[in-house]
CSV table of C-alpha atoms in Angstrom, one decimal:
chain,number,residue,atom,x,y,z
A,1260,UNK,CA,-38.0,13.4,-38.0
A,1261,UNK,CA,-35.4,14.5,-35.2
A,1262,UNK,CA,-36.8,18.2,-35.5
A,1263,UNK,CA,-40.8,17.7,-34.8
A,1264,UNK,CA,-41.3,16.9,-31.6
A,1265,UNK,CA,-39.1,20.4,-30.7
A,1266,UNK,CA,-41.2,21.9,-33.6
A,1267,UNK,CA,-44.4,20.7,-31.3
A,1268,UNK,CA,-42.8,21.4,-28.6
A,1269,UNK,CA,-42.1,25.2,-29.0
A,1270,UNK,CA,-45.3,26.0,-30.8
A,1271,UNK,CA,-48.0,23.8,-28.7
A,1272,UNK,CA,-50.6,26.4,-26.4
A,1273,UNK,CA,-49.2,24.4,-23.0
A,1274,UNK,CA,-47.0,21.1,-22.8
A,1275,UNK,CA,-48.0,18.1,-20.3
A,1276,UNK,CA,-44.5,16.6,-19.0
A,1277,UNK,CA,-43.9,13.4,-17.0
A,1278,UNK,CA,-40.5,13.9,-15.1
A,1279,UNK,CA,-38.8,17.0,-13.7
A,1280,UNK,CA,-36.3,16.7,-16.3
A,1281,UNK,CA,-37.9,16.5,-18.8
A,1282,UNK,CA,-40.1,19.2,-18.0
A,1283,UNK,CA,-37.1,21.8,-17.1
A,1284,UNK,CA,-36.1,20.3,-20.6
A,1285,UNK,CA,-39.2,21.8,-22.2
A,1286,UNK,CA,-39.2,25.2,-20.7
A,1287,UNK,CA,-36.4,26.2,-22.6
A,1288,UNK,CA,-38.3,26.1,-25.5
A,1289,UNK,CA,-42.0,26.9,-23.8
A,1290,UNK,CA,-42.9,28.5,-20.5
A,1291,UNK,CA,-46.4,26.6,-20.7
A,1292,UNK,CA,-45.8,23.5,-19.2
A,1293,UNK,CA,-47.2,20.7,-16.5
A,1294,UNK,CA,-45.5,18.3,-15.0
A,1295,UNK,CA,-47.9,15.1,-14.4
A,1296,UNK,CA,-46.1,11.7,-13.8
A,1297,UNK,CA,-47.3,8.6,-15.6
A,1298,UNK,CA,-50.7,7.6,-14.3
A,1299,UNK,CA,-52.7,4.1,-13.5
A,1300,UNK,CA,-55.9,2.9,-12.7
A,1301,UNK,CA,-56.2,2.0,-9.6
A,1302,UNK,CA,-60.4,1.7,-9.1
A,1303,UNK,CA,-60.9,-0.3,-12.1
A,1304,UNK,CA,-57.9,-2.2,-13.7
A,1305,UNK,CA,-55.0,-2.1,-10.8
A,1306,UNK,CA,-56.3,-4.3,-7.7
A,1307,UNK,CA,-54.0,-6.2,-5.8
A,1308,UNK,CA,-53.8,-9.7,-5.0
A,1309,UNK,CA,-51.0,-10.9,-3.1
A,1310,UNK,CA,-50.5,-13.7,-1.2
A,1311,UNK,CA,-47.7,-12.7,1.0
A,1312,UNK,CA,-47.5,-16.1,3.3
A,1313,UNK,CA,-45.7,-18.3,0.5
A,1314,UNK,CA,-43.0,-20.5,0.8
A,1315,UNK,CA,-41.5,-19.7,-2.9
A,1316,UNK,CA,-41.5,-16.1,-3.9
A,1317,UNK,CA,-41.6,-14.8,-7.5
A,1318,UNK,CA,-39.1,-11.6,-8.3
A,1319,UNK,CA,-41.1,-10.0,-11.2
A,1320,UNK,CA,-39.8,-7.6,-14.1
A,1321,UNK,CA,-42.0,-6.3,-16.5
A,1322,UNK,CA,-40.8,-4.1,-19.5
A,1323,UNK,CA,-40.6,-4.1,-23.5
A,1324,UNK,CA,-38.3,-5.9,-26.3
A,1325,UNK,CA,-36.2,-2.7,-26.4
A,1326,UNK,CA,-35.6,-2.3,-22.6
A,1327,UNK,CA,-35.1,-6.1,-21.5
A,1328,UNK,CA,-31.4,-5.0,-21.7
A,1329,UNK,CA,-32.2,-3.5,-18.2
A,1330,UNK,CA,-33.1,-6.5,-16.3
A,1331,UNK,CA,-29.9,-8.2,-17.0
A,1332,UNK,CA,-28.2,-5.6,-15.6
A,1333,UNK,CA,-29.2,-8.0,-12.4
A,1334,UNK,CA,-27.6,-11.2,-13.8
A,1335,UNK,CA,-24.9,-11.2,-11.5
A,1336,UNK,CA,-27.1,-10.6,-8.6
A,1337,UNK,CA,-29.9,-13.0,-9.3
A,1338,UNK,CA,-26.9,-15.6,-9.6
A,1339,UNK,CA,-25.8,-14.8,-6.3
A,1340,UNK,CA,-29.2,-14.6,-4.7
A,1341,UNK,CA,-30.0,-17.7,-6.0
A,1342,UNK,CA,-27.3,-19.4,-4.4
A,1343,UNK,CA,-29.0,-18.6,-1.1
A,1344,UNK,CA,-32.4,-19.0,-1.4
A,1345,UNK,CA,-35.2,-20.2,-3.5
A,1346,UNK,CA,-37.5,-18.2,-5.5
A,1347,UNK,CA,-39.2,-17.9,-9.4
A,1348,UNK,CA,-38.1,-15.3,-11.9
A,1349,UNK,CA,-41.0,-13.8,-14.4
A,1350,UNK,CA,-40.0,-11.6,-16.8
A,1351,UNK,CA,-42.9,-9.6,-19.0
A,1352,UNK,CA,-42.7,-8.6,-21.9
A,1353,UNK,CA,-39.8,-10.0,-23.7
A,1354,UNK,CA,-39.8,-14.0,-24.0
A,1355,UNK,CA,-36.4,-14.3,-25.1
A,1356,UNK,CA,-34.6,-13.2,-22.2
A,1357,UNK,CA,-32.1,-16.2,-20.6
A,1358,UNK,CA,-29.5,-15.8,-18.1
A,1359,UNK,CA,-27.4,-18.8,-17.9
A,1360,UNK,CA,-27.7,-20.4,-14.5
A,1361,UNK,CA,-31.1,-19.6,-14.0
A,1362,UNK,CA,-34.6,-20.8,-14.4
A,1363,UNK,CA,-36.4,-17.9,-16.1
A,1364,UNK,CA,-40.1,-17.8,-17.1
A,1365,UNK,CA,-40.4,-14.9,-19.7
A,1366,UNK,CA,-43.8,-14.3,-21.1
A,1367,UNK,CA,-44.4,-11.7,-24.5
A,1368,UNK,CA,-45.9,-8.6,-23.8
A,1369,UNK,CA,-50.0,-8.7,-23.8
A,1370,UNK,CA,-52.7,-5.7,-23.2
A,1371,UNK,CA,-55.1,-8.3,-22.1
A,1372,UNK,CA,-52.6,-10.0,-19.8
A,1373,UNK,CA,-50.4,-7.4,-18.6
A,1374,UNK,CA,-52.0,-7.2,-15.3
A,1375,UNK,CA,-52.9,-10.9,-14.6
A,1376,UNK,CA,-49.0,-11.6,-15.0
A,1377,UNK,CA,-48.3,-8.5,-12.7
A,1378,UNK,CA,-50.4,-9.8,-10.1
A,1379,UNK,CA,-48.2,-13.1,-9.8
A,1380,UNK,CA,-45.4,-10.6,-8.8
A,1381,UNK,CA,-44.4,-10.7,-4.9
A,1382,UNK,CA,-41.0,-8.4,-5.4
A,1383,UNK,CA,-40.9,-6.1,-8.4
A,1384,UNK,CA,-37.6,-4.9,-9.2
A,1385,UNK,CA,-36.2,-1.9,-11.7
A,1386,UNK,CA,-32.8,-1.9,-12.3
A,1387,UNK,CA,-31.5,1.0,-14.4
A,1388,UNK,CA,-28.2,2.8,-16.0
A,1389,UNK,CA,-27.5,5.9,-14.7
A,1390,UNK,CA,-27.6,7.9,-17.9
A,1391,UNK,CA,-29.2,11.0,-19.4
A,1392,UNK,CA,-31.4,8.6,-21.0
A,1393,UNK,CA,-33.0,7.5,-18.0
A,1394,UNK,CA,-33.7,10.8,-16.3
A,1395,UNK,CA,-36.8,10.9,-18.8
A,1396,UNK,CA,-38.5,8.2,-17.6
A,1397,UNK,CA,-41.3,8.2,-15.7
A,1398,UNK,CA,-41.1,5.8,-13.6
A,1399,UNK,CA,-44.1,3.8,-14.2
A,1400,UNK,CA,-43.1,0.2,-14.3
A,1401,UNK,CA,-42.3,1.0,-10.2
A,1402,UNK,CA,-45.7,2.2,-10.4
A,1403,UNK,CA,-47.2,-0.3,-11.7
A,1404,UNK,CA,-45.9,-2.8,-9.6
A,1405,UNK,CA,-47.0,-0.5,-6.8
A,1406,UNK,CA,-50.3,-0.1,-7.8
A,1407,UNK,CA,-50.8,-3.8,-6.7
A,1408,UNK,CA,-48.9,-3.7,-3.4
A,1409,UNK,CA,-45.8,-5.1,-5.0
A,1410,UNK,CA,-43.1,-4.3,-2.9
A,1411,UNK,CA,-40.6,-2.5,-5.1
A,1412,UNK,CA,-36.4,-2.4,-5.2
A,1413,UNK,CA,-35.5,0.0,-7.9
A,1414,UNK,CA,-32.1,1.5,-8.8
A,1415,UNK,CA,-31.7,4.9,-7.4
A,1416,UNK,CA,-31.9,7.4,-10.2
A,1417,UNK,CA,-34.1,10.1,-12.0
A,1418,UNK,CA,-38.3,10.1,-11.1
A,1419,UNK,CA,-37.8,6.9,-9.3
A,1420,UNK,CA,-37.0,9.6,-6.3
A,1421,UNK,CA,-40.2,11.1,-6.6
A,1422,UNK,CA,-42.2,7.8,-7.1
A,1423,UNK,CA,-40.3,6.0,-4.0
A,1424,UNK,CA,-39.9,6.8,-0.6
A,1425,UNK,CA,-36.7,4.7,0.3
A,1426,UNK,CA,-37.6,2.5,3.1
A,1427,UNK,CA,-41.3,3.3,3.5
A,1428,UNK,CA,-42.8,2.1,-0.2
A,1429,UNK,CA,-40.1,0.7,-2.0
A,1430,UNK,CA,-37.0,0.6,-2.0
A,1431,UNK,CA,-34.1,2.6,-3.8
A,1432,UNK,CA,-30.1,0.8,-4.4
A,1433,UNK,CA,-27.4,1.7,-6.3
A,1434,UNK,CA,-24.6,-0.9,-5.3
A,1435,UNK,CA,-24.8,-5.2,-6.3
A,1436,UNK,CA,-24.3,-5.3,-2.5
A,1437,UNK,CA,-27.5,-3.0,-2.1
A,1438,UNK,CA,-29.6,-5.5,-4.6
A,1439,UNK,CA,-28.3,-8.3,-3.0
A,1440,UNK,CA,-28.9,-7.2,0.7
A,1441,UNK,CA,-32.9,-5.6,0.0
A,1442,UNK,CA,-33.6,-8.5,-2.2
A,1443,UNK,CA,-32.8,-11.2,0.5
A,1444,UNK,CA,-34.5,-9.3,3.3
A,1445,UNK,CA,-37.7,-9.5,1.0
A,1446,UNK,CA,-37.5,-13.2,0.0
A,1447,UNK,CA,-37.5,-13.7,4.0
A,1448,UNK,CA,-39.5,-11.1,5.3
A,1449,UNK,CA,-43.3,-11.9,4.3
A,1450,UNK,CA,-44.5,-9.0,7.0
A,1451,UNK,CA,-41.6,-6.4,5.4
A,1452,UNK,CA,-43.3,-8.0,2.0
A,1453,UNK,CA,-46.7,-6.6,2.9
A,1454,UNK,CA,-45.8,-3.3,4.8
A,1455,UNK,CA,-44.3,-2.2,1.7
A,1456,UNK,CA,-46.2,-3.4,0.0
A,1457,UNK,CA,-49.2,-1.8,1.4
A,1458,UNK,CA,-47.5,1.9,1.7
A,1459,UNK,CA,-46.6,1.3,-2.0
A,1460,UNK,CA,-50.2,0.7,-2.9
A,1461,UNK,CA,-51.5,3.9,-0.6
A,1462,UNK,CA,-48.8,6.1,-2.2
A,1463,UNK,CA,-49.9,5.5,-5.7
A,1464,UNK,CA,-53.8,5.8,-5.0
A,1465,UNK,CA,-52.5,9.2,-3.6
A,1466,UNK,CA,-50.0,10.9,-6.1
A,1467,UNK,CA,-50.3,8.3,-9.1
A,1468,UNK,CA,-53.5,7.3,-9.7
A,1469,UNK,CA,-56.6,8.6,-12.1
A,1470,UNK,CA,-58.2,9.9,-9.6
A,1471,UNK,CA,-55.6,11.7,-8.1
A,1472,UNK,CA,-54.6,13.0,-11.6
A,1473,UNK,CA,-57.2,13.8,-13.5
A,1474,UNK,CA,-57.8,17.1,-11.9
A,1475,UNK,CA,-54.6,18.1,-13.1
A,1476,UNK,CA,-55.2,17.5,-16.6
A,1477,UNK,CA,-58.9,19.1,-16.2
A,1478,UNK,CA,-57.0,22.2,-15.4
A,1479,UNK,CA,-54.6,22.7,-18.2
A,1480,UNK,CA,-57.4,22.1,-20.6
A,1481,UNK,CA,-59.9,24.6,-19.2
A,1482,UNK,CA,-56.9,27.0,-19.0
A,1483,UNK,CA,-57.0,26.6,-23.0
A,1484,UNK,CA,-60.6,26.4,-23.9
């Protein structure tokens, strides 16, 4: 029901949060709360594997059934871009998704997959709304595609601020013209490709990763033994 998760939320011993937001959400209802972002492996599951030197790229999106609606928030743009240059589409994690105009391979959603289709990614993109909605997510599919040394465009909204430095490991838009402008410099830059790319992967191992993390968590729970 609607009412549980503030029942949880106001009676729970401490609260772990994943955004800002959200966790300035919870402390209206309880002072005890952490925020830790979403987290990867990056020793044992997340290693990259690009092959930045190629003559076709492949813009990657990965997401769920129920958030799909998000990457065609890029139709337009991907029309446009694809007007000017070559490259694949892959879309994880909802095989239905078609825009008209475009050759689009879109693969279900697999645990035991996930990654190997992730690694085939040379430009990860992340295009959100800017709604309330948004503001309590995480962030992770950025860090995810991170996590390999995927260079990374996302829309410029919520924890994607906090996961991306603009410029340096990613890159944050808000404008078609914005999309349109990173995305091309990518596709044509295989050294701006692999800088990125590289920062990207050194940020996560730093803020995002298990390792990074797990002291975080260790704290809060000896706090409550």
């Amino acid at each position: 029901g609607r009412k549980k998760p503030i029942y949880l939320m106001k009676t729970s011993d401490h609260v772990i949060t994943c955004t800002p937001y959200l966790d300035a959400f919870v402390r209206t209802l309880n002072p005890n709360t952490t925020d830790i972002s979403s987290t990867v492996d990056t020793e044992r599951r997340y290693h990259p594997l690009n092959r930045h030197q190629k003559e076709i790229v492949t813009l990657g999106w990965s997401g769920s059934v129920s958030t799909s609606k998000y990457f065609y928030l890029l139709s337009h743009v991907l029309k446009k871009l694809a007007a000017i240059h070559r490259f694949n589409i892959l879309v994880i994690g909802d095989s239905s998704v078609r825009i008209e105009g475009l050759e689009i391979e879109a693969v279900d959603w697999k645990e035991e997959s996930e990654i190997t289709y992730l690694q085939r990614i040379d430009i990860g993109v992340y295009p959100l709304p800017d709604e309330e909605w948004v503001l309590g997510k995480s962030g992770l599919k950025a860090i995810q595609y991170m996590a390999l040394a995927i260079p990374t465009v996302a829309t410029a909204v919520g924890a994607n601020f906090r996961v991306i430095e603009n410029g340096v490991s990613g890159f944050l838009v808000k404008t078609e013209e914005e999309w349109l402008h990173i995305l091309s410099r990518l596709i044509q830059d295989a050294g701006l490709r692999e800088r990125v790319g590289r920062n990207a992967r050194i940020k996560v191992e730093r803020e995002f990763s298990i390792k990074a993390n797990a002291p975080k968590y260790l704290q809060v729970l000896k706090k409550l033994s």
